[in-house]
XYZ file of C-alpha atoms in Angstrom:
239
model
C 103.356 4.252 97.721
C 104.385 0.893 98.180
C 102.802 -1.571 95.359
C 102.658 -5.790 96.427
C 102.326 -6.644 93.189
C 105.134 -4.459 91.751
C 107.246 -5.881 94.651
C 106.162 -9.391 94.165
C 107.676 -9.142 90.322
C 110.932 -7.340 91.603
C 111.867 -9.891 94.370
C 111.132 -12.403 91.744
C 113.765 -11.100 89.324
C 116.137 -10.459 92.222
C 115.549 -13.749 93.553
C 115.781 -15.627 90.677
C 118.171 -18.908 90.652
C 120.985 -17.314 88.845
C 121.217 -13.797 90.549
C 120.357 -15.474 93.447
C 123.453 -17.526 93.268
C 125.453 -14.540 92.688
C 124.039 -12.661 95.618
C 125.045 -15.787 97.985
C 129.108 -15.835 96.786
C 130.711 -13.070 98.269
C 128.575 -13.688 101.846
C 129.587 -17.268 101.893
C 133.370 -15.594 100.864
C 133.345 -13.082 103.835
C 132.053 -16.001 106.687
C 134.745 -18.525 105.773
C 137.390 -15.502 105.485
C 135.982 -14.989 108.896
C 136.470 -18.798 110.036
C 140.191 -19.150 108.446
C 141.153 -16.120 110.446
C 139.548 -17.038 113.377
C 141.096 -20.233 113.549
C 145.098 -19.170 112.462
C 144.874 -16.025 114.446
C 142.398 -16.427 117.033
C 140.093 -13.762 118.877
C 141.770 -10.213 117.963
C 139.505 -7.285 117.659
C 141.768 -5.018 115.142
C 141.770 -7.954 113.069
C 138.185 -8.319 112.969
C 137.653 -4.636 111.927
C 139.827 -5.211 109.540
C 138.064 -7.899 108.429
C 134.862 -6.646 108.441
C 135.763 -3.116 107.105
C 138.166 -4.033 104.049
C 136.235 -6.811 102.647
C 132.483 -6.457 104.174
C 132.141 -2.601 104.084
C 134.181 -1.683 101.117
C 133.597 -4.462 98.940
C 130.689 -6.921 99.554
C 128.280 -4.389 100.628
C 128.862 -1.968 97.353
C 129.002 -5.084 94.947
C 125.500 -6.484 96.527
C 124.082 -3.275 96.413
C 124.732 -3.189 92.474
C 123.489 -6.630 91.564
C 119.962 -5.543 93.641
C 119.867 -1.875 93.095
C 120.765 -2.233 88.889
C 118.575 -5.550 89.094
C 115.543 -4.218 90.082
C 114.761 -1.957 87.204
C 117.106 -2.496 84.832
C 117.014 -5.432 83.190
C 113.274 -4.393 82.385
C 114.154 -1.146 80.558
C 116.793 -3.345 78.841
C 114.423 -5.770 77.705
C 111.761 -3.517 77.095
C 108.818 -5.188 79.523
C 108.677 -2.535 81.511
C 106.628 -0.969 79.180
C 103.899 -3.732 80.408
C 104.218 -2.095 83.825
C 103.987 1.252 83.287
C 100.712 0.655 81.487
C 99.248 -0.688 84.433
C 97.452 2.206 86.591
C 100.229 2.684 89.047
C 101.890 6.312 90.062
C 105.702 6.186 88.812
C 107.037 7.319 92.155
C 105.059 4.103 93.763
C 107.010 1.720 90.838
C 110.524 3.435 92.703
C 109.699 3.141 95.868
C 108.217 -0.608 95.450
C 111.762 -0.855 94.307
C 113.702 0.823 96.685
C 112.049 -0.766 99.367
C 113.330 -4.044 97.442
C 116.360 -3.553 96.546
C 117.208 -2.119 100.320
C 115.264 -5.214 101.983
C 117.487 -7.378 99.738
C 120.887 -5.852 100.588
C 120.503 -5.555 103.967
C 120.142 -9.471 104.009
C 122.439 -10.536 101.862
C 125.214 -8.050 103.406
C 124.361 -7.019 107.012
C 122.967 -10.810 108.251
C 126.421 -12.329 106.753
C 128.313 -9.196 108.253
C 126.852 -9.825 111.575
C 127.363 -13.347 111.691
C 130.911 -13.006 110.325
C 131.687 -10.243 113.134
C 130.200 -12.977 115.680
C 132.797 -15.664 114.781
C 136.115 -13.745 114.102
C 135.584 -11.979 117.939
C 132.332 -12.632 119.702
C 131.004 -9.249 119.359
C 134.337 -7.990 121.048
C 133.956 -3.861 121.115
C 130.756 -3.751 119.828
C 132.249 -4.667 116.281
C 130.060 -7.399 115.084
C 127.068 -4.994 115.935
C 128.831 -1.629 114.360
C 129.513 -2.930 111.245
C 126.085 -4.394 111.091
C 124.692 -1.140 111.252
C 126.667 0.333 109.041
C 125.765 -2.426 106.427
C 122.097 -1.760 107.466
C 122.569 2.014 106.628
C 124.927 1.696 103.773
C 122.341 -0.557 102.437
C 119.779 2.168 101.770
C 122.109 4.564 100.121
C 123.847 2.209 97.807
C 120.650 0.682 96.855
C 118.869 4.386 96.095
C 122.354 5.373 93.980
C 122.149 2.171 91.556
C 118.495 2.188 91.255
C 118.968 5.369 89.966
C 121.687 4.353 87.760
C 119.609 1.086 86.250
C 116.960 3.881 85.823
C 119.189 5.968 83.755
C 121.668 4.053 82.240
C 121.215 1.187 80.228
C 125.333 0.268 81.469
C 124.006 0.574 85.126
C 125.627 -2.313 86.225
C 129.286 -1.459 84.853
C 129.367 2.138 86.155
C 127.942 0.794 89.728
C 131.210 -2.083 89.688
C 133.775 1.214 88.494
C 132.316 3.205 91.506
C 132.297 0.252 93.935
C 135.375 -1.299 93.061
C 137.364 1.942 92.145
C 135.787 4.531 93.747
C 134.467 3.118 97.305
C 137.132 0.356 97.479
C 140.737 2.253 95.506
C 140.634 6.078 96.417
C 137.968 6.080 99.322
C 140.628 4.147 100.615
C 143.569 6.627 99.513
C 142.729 9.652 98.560
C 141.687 11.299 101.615
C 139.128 14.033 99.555
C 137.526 11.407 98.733
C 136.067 10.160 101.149
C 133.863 12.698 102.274
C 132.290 11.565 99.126
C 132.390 7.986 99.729
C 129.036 6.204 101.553
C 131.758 3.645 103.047
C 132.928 6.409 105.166
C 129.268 7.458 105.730
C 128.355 4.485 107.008
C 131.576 4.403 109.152
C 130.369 7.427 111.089
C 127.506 5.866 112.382
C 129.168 2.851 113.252
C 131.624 5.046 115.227
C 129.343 5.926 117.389
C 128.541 2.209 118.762
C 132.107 0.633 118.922
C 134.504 0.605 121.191
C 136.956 4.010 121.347
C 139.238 3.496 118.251
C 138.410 0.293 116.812
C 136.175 2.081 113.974
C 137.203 5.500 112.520
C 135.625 7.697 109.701
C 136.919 10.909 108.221
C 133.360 12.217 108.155
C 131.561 13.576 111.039
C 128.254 11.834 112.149
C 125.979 15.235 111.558
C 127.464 15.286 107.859
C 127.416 11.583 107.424
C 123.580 11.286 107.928
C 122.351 14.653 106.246
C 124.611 13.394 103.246
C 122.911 9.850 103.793
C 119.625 11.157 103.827
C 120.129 13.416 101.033
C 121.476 11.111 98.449
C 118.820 8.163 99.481
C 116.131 10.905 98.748
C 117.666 13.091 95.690
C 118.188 9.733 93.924
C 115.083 8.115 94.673
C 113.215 11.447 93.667
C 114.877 11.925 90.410
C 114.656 8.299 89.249
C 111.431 8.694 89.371
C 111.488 11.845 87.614
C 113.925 9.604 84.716
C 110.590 7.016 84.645
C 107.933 9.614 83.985
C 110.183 10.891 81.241
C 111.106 7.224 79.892
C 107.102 6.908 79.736
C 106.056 9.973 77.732
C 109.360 8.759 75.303
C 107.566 5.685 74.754
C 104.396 6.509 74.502
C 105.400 9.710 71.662
């Protein structure tokens, strides 16, 4: 399932100098955040959840996963060249799951390294946190990147309909509305870093069963049915 040359290409685009650049701002944001507080406020472990849960978990994370998950397909539907690809004898499920695998491997460094290292300096790994939030980056990784690779696949305004559900829905009313966040991969993600912090430092309204059969679902409904979208995008162009 998994095609090098089809990955080589994608990590190429991803990679490239100017997304690149973009990819690198908000993890150099969240590490000096992490060294201003550090140094006005000192070692406090509520403040580094805070820290590390309003700005790394319900912001960076979701706005990373966009650029990689939209940027791995869809600037080539955009432009047309992926018609060059699909010509090539290679299954369409292997072209998303190259992809995925891509996008995911992408995220997770550009969002769960910086998280990590971020946690590490604002308390030491205190109450686990440095380590909890890194696996929650590591898991919300995979969903986000599954949900906007679908979106590049079927939506040529991917990337503004992946910033209205990061920034409004994931950062604005997972944050308010309390209904919300059961649909919210934030609060997902929360649940399984729950389990690895210390009692009370990291909460989620979603139970850890739920959280992980809804992050398991979602990674593999999405992943199946942009594939489905690519098979259907090929017999368009080829008619």
């Amino acid at each position: 399932m998994y095609h090098p040359t089809v990955a080589r290409l994608t990590y190429r685009a991803l990679l490239g100098r100017r997304r690149a650049a973009v990819l690198l701002i908000l993890p150099a944001l969240l590490i000096l955040i992490a060294v201003a507080v550090r140094a006005f406020n000192g070692v406090d472990d509520q403040i580094a959840s805070d820290v590390l849960g309003g700005f790394a978990l319900a912001t960076m994370i979701p706005l990373i996963g966009v650029i990689a998950g939209t940027g791995a397909i869809g600037p080539e539907i955009d432009d047309g060249s992926i018609v060059y690809l699909l010509a090539k004898p290679v299954t369409r499920p292997s072209i998303i799951f190259t992809k995925l695998i891509v996008a995911i491997s992408v995220t997770m460094v550009f969002s769960a390294v910086p998280t990590f290292i971020a946690g590490m300096i604002l308390n030491g790994n205190g109450q686990q946190i440095a380590v909890s939030y890194t696996i929650a980056a590591l898991v919300a990784s995979i969903a986000y990147s599954a949900l906007f690779l679908l979106l590049g696949t079927v939506s040529r305004h991917a990337v503004v309909i992946g910033l209205v559900y990061a920034l409004v829905w994931e950062t604005l009313f997972g944050s308010l509305v309390a209904g919300a966040r059961t649909l919210s991969v934030q609060q997902w993600s929360l649940a399984v870093a729950e389990k690895t912090s210390g009692e009370g430092m990291i909460t989620s309204d979603v139970g850890l069963p739920l959280a992980i059969v809804l992050l398991v679902g979602v990674t593999a409904v999405a992943t199946w049915y942009a594939g489905q979208k690519l098979r259907t995008l090929t017999l368009a162009g080829e008619e």
